[in-house]
PDB file of C-alpha atoms in Angstrom:
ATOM      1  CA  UNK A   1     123.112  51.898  96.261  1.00 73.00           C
ATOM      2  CA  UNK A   2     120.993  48.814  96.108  1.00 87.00           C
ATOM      3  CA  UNK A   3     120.770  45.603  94.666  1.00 93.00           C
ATOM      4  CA  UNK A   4     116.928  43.931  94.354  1.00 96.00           C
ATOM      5  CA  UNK A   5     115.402  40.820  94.088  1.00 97.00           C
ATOM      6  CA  UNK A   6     111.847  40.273  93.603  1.00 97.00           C
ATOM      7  CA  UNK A   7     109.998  36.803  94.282  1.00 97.00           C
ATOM      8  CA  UNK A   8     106.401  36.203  95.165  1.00 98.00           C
ATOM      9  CA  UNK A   9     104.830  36.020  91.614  1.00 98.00           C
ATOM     10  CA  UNK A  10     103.191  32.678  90.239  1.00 98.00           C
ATOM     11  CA  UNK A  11      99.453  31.621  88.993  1.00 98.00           C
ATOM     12  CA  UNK A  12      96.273  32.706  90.981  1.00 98.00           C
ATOM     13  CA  UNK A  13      92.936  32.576  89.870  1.00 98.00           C
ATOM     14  CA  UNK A  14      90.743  36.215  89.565  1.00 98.00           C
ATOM     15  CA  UNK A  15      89.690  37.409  92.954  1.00 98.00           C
ATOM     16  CA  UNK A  16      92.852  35.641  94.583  1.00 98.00           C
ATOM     17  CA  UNK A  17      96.090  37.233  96.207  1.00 98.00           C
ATOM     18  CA  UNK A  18      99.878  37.013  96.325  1.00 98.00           C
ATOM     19  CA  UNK A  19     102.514  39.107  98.004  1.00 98.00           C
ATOM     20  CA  UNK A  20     105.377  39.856  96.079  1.00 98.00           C
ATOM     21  CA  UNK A  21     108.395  40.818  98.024  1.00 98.00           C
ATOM     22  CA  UNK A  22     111.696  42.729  96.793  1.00 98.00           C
ATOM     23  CA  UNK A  23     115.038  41.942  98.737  1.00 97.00           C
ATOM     24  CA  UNK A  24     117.384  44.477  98.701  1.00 95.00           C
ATOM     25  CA  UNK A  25     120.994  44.224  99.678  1.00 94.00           C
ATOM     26  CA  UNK A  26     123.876  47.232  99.529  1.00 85.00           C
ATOM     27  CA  UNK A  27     123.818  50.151 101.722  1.00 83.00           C
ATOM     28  CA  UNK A  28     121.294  52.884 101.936  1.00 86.00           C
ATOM     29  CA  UNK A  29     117.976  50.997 101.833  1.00 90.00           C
ATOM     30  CA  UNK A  30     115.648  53.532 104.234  1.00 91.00           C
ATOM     31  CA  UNK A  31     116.535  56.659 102.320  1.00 91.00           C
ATOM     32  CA  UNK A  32     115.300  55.084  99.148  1.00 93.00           C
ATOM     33  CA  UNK A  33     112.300  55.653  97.978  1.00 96.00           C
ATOM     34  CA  UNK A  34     110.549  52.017  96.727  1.00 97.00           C
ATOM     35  CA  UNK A  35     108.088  51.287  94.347  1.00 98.00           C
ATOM     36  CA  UNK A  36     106.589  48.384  92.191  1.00 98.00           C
ATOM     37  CA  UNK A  37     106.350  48.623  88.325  1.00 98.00           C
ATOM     38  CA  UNK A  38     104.807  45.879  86.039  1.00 98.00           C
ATOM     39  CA  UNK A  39     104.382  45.407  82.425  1.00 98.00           C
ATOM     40  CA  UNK A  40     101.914  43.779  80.532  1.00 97.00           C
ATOM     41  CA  UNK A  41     102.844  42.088  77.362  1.00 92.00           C
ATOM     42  CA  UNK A  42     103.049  44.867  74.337  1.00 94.00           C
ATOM     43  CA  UNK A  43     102.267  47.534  76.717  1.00 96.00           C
ATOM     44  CA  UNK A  44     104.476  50.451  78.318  1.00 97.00           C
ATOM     45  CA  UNK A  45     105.837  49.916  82.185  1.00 97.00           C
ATOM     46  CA  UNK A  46     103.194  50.854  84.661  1.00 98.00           C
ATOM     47  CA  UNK A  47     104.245  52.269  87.831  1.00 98.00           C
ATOM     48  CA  UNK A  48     101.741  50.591  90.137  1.00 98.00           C
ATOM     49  CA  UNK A  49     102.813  51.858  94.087  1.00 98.00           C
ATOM     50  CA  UNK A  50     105.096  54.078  95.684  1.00 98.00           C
ATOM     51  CA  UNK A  51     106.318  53.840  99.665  1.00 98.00           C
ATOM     52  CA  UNK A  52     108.419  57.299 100.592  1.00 96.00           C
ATOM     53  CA  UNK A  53     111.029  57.057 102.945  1.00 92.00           C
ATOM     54  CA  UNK A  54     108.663  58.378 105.367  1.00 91.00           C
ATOM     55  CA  UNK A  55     106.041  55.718 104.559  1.00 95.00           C
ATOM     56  CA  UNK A  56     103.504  57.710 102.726  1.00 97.00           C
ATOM     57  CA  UNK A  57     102.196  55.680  99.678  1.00 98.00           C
ATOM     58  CA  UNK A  58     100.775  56.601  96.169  1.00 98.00           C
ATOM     59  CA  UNK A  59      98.894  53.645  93.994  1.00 98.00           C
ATOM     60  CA  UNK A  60      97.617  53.646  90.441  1.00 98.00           C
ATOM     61  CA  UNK A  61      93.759  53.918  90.329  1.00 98.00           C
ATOM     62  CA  UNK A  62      93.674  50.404  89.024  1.00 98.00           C
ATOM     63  CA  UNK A  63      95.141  48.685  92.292  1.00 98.00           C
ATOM     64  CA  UNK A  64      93.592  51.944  94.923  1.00 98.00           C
ATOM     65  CA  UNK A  65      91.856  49.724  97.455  1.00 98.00           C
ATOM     66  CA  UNK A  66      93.150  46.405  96.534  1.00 98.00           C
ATOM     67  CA  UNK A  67      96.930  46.202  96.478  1.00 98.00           C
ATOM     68  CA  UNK A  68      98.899  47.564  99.359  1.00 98.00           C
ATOM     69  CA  UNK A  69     102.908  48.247  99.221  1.00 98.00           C
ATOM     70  CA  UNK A  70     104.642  48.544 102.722  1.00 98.00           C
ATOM     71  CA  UNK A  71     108.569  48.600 103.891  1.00 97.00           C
ATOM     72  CA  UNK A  72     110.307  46.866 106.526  1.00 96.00           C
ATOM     73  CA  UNK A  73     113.970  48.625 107.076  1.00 94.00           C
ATOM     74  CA  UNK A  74     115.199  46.579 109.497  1.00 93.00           C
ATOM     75  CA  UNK A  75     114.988  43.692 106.731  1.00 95.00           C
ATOM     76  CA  UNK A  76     115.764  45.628 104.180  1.00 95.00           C
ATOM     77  CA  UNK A  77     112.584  44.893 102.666  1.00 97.00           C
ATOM     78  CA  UNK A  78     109.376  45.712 100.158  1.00 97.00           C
ATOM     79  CA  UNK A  79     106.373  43.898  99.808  1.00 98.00           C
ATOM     80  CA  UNK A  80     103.116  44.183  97.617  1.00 98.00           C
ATOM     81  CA  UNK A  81      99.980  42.763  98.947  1.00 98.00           C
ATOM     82  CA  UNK A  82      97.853  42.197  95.749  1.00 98.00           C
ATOM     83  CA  UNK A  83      93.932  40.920  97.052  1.00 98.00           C
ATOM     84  CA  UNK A  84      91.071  40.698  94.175  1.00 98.00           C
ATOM     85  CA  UNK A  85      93.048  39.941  91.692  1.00 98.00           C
ATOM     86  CA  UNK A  86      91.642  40.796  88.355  1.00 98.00           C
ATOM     87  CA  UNK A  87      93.160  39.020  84.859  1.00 98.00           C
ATOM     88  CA  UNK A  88      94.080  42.492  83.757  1.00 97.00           C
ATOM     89  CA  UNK A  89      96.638  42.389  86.372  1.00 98.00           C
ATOM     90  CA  UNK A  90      99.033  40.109  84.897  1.00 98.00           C
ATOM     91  CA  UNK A  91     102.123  41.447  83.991  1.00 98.00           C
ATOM     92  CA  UNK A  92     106.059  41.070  84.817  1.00 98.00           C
ATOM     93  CA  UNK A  93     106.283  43.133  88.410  1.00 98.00           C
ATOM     94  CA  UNK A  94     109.719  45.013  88.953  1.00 98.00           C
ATOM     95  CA  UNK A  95     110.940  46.166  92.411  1.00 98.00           C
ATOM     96  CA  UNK A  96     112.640  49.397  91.831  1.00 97.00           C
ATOM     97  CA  UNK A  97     114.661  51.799  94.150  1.00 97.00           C
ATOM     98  CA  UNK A  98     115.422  55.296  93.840  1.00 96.00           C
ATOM     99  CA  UNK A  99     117.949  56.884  95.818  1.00 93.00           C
ATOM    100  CA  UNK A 100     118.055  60.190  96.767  1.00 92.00           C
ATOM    101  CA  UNK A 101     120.631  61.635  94.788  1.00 91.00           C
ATOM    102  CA  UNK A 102     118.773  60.021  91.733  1.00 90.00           C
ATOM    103  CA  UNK A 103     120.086  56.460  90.882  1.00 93.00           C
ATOM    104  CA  UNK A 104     117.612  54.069  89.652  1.00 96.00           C
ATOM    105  CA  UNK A 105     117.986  50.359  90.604  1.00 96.00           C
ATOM    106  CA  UNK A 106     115.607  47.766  89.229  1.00 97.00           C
ATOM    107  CA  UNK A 107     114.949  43.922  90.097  1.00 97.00           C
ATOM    108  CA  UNK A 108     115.196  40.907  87.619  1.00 97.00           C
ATOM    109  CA  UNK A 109     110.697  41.008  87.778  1.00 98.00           C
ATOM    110  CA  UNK A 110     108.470  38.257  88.737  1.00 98.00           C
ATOM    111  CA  UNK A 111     105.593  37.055  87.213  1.00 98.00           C
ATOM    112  CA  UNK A 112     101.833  37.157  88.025  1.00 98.00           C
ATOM    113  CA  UNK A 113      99.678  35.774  85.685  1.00 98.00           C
ATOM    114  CA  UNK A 114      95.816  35.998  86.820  1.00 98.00           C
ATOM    115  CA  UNK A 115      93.342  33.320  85.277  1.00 98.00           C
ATOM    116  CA  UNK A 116      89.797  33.888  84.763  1.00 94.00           C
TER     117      UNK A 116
END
């Protein structure tokens, strides 16, 4: 069981980057599998990128090529690497954790807000 804390987010204009990272804290952080969510004002949450406890990673088509999400267990770490950002990117982005036996944990968000 985790607890998460994302930071990271602010103003960039298009075709910048950031790097969100999630902090987690609790025990059990490797075995969980990690991914980053956002949500776009009056729109559904998107699940953007997934790392698996063995590293493998899944992205939305929208993000393939330009965001990457990575782990760091000894930190107890996530990060998303966001490059070319587009406007259409802006959104709330949530850390979220899910643990093997099926618990969901979920950060407070941080926002990204891309300017044209």
């Amino acid at each position: 069981q985790v607890q998460l804390v994302e930071s990271g987010g602010g103003l960039v204009q298009a075709g910048g980057s950031l790097r969100l990272s999630c902090a987690a804290s609790g025990s059990g952080f490797s075995i969980n599998t990690m991914g980053w969510y956002r949500q776009a004002p009056g729109k559904q949450r998107e699940l953007v990128a997934t790392i698996f406890r063995g590293g493998s990673t899944n992205y939305v088509d929208s993000v393939k090529g330009r965001f990457t999400i990575s782990r760091d267990n000894a930190k107890n770490m996530v990060y998303l690497q966001m490059n070319s950002l587009k406007p259409e990117d802006t959104a709330v982005y949530y850390c979220n954790a899910v643990h093997p036996l099926g618990t969901t944990r979920w950060g407070q968000g941080t926002q990204v807000t891309v300017s044209s």
